[in-house]
mmCIF file of C-alpha atoms in Angstrom:
data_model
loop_
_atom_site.group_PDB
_atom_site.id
_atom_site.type_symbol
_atom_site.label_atom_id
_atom_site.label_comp_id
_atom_site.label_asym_id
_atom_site.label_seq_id
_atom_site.Cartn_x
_atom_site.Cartn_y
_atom_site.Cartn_z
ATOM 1 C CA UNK G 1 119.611 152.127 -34.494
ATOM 2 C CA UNK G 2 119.467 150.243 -30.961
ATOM 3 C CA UNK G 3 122.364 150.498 -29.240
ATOM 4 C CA UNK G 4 124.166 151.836 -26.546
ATOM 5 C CA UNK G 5 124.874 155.805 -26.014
ATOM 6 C CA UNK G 6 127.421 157.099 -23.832
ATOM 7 C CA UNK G 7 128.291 161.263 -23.853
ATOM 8 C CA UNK G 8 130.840 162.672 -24.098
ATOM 9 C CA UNK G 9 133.377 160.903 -26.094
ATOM 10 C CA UNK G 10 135.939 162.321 -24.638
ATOM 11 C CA UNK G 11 136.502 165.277 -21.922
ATOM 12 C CA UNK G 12 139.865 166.602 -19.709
ATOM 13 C CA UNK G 13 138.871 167.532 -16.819
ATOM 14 C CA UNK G 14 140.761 169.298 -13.558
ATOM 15 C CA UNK G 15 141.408 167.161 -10.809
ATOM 16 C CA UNK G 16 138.811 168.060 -7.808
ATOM 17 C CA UNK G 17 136.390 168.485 -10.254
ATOM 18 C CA UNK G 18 132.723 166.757 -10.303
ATOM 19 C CA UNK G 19 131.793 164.438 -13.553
ATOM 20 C CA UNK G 20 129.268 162.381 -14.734
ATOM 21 C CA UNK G 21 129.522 160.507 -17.706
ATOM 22 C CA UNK G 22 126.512 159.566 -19.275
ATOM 23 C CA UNK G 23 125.145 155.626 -20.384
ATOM 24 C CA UNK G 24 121.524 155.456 -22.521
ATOM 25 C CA UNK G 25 120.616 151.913 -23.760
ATOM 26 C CA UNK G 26 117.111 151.480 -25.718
ATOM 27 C CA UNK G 27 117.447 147.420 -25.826
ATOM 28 C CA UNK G 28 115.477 147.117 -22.701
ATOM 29 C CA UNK G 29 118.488 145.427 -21.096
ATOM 30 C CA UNK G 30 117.724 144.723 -17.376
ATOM 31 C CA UNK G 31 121.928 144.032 -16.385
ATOM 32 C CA UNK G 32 124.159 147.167 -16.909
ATOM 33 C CA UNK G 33 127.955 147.747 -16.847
ATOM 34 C CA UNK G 34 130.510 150.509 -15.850
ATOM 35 C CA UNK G 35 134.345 149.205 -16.762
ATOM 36 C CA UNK G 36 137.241 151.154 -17.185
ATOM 37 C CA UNK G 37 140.200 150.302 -19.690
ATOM 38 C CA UNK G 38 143.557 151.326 -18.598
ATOM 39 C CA UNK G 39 146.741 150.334 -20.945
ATOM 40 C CA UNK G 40 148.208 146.747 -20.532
ATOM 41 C CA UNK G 41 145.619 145.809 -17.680
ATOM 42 C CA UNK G 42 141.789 143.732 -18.507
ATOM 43 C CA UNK G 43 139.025 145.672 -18.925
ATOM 44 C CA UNK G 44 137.972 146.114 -14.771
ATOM 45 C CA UNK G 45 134.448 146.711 -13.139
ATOM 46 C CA UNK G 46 133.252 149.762 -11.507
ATOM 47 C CA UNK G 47 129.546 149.504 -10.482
ATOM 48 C CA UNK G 48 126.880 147.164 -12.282
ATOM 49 C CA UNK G 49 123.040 147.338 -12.034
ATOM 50 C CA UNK G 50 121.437 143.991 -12.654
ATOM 51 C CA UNK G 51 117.960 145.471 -12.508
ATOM 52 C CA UNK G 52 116.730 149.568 -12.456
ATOM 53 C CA UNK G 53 116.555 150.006 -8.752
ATOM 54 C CA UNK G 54 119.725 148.398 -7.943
ATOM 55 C CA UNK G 55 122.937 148.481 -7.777
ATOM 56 C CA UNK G 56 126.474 146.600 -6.634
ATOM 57 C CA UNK G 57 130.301 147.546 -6.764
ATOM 58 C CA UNK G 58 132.936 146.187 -8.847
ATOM 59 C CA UNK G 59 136.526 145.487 -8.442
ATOM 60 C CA UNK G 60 136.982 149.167 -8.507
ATOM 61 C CA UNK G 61 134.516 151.008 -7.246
ATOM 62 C CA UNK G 62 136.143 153.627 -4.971
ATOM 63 C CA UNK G 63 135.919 157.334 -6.030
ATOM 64 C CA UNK G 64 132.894 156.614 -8.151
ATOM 65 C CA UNK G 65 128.876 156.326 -7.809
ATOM 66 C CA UNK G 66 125.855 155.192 -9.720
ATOM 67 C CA UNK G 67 122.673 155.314 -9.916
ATOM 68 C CA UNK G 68 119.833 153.302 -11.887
ATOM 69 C CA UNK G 69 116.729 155.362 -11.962
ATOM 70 C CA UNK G 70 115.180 153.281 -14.625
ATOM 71 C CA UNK G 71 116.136 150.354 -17.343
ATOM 72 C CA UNK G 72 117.625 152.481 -19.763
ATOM 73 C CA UNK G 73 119.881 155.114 -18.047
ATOM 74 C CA UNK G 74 123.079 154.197 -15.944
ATOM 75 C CA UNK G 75 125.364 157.316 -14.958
ATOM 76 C CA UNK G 76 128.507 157.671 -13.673
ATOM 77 C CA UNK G 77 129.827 159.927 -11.513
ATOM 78 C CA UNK G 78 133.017 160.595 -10.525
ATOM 79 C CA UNK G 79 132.590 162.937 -6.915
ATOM 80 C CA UNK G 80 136.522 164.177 -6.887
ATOM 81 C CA UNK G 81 138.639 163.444 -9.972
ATOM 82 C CA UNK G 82 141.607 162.584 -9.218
ATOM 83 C CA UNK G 83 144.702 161.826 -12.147
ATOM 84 C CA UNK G 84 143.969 158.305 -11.311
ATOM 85 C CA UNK G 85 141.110 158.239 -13.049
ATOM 86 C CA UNK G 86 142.545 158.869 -16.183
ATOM 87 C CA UNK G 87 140.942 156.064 -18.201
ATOM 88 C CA UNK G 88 138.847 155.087 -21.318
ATOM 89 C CA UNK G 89 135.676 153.946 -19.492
ATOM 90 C CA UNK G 90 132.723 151.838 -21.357
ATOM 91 C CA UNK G 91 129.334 151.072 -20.562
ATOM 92 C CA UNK G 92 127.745 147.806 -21.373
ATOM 93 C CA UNK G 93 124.764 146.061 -20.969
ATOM 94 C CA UNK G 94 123.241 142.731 -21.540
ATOM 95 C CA UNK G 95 120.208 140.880 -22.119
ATOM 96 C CA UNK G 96 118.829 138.174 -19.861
ATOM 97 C CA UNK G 97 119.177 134.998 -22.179
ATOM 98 C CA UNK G 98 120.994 132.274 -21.782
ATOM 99 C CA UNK G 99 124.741 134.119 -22.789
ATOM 100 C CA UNK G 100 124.209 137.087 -20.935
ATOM 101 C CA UNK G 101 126.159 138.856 -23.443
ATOM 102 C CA UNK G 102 127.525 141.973 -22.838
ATOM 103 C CA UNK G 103 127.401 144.451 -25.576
ATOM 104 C CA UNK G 104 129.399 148.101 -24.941
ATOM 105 C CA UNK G 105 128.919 151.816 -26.195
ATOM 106 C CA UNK G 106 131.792 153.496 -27.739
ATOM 107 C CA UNK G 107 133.587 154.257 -24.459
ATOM 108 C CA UNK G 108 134.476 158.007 -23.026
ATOM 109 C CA UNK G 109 138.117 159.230 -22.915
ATOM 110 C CA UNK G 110 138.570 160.731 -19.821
ATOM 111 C CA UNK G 111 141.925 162.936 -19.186
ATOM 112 C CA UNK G 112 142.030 164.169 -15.136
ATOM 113 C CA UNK G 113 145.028 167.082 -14.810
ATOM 114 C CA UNK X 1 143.278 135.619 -7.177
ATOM 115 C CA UNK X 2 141.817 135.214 -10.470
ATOM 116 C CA UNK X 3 143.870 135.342 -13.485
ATOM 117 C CA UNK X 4 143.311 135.594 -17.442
ATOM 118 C CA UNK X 5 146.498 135.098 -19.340
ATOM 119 C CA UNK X 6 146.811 135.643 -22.997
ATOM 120 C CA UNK X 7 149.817 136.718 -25.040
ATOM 121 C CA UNK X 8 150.321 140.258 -24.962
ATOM 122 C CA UNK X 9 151.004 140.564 -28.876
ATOM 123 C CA UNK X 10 151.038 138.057 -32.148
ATOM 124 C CA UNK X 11 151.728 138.488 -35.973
ATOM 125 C CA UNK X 12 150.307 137.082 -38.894
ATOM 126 C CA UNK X 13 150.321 136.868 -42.301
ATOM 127 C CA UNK X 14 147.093 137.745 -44.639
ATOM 128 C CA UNK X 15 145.181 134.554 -45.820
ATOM 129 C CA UNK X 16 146.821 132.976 -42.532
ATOM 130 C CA UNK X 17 145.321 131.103 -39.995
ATOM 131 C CA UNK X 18 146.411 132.127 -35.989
ATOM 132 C CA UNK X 19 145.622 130.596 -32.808
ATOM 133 C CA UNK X 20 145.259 133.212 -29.644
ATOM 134 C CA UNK X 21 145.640 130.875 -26.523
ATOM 135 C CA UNK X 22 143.769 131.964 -22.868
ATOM 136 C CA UNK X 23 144.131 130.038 -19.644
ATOM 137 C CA UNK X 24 142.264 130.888 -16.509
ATOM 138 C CA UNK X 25 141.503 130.785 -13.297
ATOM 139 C CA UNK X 26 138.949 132.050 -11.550
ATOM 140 C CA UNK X 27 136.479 131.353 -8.750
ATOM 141 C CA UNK X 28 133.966 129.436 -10.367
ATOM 142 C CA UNK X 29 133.179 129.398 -14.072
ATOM 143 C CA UNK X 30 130.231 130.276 -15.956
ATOM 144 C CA UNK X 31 131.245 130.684 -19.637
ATOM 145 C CA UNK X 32 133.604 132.310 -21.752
ATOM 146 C CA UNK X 33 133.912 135.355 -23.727
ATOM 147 C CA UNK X 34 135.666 136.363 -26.547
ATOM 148 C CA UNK X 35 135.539 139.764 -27.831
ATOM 149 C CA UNK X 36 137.315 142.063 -30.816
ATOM 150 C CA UNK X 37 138.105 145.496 -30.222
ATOM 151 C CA UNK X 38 139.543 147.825 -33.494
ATOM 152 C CA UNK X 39 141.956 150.368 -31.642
ATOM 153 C CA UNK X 40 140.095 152.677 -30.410
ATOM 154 C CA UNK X 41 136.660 151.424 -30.464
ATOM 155 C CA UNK X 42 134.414 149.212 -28.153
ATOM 156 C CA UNK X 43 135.218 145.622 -27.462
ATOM 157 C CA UNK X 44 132.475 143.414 -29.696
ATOM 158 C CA UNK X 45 131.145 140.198 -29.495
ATOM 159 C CA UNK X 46 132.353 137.237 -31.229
ATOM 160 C CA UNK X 47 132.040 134.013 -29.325
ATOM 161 C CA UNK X 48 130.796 132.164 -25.932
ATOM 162 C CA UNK X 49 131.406 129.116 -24.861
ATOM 163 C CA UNK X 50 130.226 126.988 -21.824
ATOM 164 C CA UNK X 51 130.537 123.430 -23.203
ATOM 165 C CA UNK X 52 134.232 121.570 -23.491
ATOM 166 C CA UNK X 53 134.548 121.568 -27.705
ATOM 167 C CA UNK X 54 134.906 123.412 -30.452
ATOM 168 C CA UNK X 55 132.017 126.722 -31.620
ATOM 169 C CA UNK X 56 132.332 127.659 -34.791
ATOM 170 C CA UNK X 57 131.248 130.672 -36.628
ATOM 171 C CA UNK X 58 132.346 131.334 -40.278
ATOM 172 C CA UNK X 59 136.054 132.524 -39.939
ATOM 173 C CA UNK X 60 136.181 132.414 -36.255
ATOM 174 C CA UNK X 61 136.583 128.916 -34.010
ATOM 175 C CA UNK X 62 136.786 129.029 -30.390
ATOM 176 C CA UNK X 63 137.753 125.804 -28.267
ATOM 177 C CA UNK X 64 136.999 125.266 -24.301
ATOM 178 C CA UNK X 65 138.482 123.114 -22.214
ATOM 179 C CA UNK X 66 137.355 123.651 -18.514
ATOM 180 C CA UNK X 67 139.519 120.734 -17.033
ATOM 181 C CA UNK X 68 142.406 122.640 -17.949
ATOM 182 C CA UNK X 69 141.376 125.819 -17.864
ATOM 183 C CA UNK X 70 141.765 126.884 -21.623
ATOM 184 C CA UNK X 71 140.701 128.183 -24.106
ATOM 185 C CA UNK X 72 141.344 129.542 -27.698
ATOM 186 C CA UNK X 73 140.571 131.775 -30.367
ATOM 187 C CA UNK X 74 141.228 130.508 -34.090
ATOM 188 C CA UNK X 75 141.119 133.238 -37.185
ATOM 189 C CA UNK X 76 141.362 131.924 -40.317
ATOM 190 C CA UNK X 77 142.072 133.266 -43.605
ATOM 191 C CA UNK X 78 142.798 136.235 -42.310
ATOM 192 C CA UNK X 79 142.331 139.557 -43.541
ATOM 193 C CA UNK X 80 143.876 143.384 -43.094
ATOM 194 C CA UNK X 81 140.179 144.456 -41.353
ATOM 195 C CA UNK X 82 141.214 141.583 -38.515
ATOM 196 C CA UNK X 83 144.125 143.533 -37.110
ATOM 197 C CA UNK X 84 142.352 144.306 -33.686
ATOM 198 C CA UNK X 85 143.018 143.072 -30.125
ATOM 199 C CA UNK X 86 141.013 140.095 -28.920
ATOM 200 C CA UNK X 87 139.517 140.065 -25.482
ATOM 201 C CA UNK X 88 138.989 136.619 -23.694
ATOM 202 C CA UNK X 89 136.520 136.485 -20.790
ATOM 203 C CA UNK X 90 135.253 134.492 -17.959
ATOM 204 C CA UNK X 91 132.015 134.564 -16.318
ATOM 205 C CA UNK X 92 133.058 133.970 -12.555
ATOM 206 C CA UNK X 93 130.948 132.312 -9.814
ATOM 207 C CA UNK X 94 129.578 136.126 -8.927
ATOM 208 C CA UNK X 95 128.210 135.998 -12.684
ATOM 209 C CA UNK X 96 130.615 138.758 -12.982
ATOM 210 C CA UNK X 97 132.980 138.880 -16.191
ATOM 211 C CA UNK X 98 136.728 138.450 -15.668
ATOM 212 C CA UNK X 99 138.735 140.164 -18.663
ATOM 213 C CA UNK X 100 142.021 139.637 -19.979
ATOM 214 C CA UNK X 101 144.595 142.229 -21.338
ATOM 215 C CA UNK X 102 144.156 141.204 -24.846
ATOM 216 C CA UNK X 103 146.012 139.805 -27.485
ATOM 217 C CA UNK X 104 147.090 142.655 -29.908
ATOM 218 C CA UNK X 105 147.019 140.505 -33.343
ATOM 219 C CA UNK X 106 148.911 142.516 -35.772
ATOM 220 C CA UNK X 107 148.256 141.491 -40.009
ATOM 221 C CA UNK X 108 150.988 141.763 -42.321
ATOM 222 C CA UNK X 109 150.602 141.773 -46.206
#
């Protein structure tokens, strides 16, 4: 089934600790999407790739890094946790048509102690 | 700044119809989103709209009014499976999507 794949689902982690959380899309989406979802606030950007090659920073980039080897693979890494980044974070992507519509994996719970 | 307002929480009655109201404003506007999202779960897609009217799609209508920066989501007949929050989105002049907290739309029998 084509979709989007994101691993793990959930994970605590210590703060000071080194994570990547992992995106996989096999829609051949050029644009990709890192947001994070935090309780009572929008869902906020992180770092977006609108082609494999490239990338750009959100609204809330600092503390975390991409890369975009290729179209389907997006990772994000997170250098330092800190408690802050405590969050339910979803990857997206979208296609190139007129919409642009943004379609998201099943998110990662992330708990930083 | 840029700004998406919707109510933070709404009830209905099943077989109901509700309207979930968004205003915005952003730098520049390129289209807007609404999405569903089941607690839990990943937000999904349900409408777009760049064109002042009225989009319609089975149970779901969404209106757009750019002058006034507006926009809303109508459910009708509405069922226990529609309980969800909905997400309402604008595409800003970066072609970047601006999201809103989401309306938590809560069904009652």
């Amino acid at each position: 089934i084509a979709g989007i794949t994101q691993a793990p689902t959930s994970q605590i982690l210590a703060a000071g600790r080194r994570m990547t959380l992992r995106c996989t899309q096999d829609m051949r989406h050029n644009a990709m999407y890192w947001y994070r979802q935090d309780l009572g606030l929008g869902l906020r950007l992180i770092h977006y790739s609108n082609t494999a090659g490239t990338t750009g920073k959100g609204e809330v980039p600092d503390g975390y890094s991409v890369s975009r080897a290729n179209t389907d693979d997006f990772p994000l890494t997170l250098a330092s946790a800190v408690p802050s980044q405590t969050s339910v974070y979803f990857c997206a992507s979208s296609d190139s048509g007129g919409a642009n519509i943004q379609y998201f994996g099943a998110g990662t719970r992330l708990s930083v102690l | 700044g840029q700004n998406i307002d919707q109510p933070t929480e709404m009830t209905a009655t099943e077989g109901a119809i509700v309207q979930i109201n968004c205003t915005y404003q952003t730098s520049g506007f390129n289209g807007l989103f609404w999405y569903q999202q089941h607690a839990g779960e990943a937000p999904t897609f349900l409408s777009y709209n760049v064109l002042d009217g009225l989009e319609e799609k089975g149970r779901f209508s969404s209106f757009l009014s750019r002058s006034k920066g507006y926009s809303y989501l109508l459910l009708k007949e509405l069922q226990m499976k529609d309980s969800a929050s909905y997400l309402c989105a604008v595409r800003d002049s970066n072609y970047q999507l601006i999201w809103g907290a989401g309306t938590k739309l809560i069904i009652k029998p």
